[in-house]
XYZ file of C-alpha atoms in Angstrom:
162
model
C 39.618 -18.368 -4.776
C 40.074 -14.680 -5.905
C 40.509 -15.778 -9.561
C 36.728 -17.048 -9.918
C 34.357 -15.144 -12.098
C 32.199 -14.712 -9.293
C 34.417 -11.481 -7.684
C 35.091 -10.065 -11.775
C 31.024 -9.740 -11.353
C 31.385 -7.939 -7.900
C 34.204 -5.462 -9.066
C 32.274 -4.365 -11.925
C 29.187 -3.865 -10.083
C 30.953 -2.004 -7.044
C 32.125 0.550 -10.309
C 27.972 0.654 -11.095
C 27.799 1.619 -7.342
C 30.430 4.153 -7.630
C 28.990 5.577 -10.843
C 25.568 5.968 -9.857
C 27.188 7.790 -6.839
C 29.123 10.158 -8.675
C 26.716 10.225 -11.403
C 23.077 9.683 -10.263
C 22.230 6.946 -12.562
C 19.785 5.542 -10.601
C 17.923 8.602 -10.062
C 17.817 9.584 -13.707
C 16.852 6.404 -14.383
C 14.186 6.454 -12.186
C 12.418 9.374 -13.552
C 12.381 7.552 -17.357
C 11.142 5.231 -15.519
C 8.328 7.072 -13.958
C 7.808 8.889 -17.153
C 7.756 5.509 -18.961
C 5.241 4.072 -16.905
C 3.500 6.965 -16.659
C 3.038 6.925 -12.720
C 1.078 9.217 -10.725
C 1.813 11.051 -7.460
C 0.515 9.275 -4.702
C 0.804 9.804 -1.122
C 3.266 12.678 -1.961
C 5.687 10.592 -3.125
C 6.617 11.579 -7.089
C 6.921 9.348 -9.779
C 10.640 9.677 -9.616
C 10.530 8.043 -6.643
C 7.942 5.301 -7.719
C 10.117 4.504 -10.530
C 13.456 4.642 -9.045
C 12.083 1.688 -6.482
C 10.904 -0.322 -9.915
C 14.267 0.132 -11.361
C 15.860 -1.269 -7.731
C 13.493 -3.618 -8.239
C 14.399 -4.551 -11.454
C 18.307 -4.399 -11.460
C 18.131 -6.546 -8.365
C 16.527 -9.247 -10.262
C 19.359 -9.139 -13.001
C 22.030 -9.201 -10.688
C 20.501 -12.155 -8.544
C 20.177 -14.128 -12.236
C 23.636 -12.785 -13.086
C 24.994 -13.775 -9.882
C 23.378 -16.867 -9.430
C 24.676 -18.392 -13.050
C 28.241 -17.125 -12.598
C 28.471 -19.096 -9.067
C 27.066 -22.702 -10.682
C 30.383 -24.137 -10.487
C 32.194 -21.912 -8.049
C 33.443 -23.385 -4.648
C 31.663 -23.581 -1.390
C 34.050 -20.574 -0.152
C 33.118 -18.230 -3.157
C 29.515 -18.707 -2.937
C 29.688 -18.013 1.004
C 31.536 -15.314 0.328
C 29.719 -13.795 -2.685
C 26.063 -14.610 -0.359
C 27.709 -12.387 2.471
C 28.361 -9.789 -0.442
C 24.762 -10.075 -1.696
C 23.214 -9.864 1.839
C 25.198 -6.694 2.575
C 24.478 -4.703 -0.602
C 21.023 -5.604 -0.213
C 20.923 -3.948 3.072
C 22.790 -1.130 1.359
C 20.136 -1.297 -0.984
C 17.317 -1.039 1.691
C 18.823 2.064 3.198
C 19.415 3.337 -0.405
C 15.949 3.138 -1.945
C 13.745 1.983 0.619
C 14.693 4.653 3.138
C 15.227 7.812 0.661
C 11.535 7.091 -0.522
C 10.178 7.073 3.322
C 12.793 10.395 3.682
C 10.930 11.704 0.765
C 7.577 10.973 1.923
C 8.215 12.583 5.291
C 10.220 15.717 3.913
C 7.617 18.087 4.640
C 7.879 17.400 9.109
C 11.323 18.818 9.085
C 11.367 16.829 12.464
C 10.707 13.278 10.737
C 12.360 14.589 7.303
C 15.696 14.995 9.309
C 15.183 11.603 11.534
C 14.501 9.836 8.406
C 17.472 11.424 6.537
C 19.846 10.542 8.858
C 18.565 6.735 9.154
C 18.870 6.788 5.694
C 22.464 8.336 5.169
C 23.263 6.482 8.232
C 22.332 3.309 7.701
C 24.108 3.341 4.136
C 27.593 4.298 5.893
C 27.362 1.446 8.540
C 26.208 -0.875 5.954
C 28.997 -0.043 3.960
C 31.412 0.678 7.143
C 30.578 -3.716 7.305
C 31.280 -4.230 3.917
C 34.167 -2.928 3.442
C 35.268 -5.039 6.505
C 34.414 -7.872 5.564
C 36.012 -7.385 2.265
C 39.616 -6.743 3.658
C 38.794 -9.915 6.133
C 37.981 -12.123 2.909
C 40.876 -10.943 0.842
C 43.370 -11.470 4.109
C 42.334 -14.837 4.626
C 41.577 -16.071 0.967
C 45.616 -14.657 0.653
C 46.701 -16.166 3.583
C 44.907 -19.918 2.293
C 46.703 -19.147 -1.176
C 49.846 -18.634 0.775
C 49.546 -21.843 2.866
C 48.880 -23.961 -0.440
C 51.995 -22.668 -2.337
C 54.216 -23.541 0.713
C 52.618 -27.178 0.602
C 55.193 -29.736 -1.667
C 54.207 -31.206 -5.057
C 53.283 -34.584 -3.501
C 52.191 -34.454 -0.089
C 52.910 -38.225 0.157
C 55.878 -40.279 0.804
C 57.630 -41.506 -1.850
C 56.787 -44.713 -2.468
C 60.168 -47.291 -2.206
C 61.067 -49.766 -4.836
């Protein structure tokens, strides 16, 4: 199971996650994007932030194409487990964009900047906090299933008698 190309996809795009961490990717991307498109300010929010939700936007598409090719002949368990990956780093995702435009919207209230904030910041970490769970889980059990087949003999049946 942890041989499919399905989970080579995932590591490489938890290292995009890590990157644009570290690095701000999305961010920076977001204001070419805004300068690209030439968006306005409206409703105080910047066109940073307008164009960091249409590269979200974007990117999601490509990874749900990506995704969805690469798991066209993968098993039952890898495309469970790879749609409990999806579902979780979209909520990730919702926490990541849609919040931190909402936080940036409601920045000037301290009150509602801070409340916002911490949903946002907060709802990332327990997002992730699940994640990473259910990652260790999978890997256990996926192990413990490629364990249980290597004990099994060659032939499971009799032999047959001459």
């Amino acid at each position: 199971i942890r041989r499919d190309r399905a989970f080579d996809f995932w590591k490489f795009l938890f290292l995009y996650v890590l990157l644009d961490d570290i690095f701000e990717i999305s961010t920076h991307a977001g204001r070419w994007v805004g300068t690209l498109f030439s968006f306005e300010e409206f409703m105080g929010l910047a066109p940073a932030d307008y164009g960091k939700f249409a590269f979200a936007i974007g990117g999601g598409l490509i990874v749900s194409a990506f995704l969805g090719y690469l798991l066209r002949r993968s098993s039952r368990k890898v495309v469970a487990a790879s749609f409990a990956i999806f579902v979780l780093l979209s909520a990730f995702a919702f926490f990541a964009v849609f919040f931190d435009i909402v936080h940036a919207f409601f920045n000037e209230d301290p009150r509602l900047g801070f409340a916002f904030g911490m949903l946002e910041e907060g709802g990332e970490m327990i997002v992730i906090s699940f994640l990473v769970a259910y990652l260790f889980y999978f890997y256990r059990v996926s192990g413990a299933v490629a364990r249980q087949q290597a004990n099994r003999p060659a032939f499971s049946q009799p032999a047959l008698r001459a």
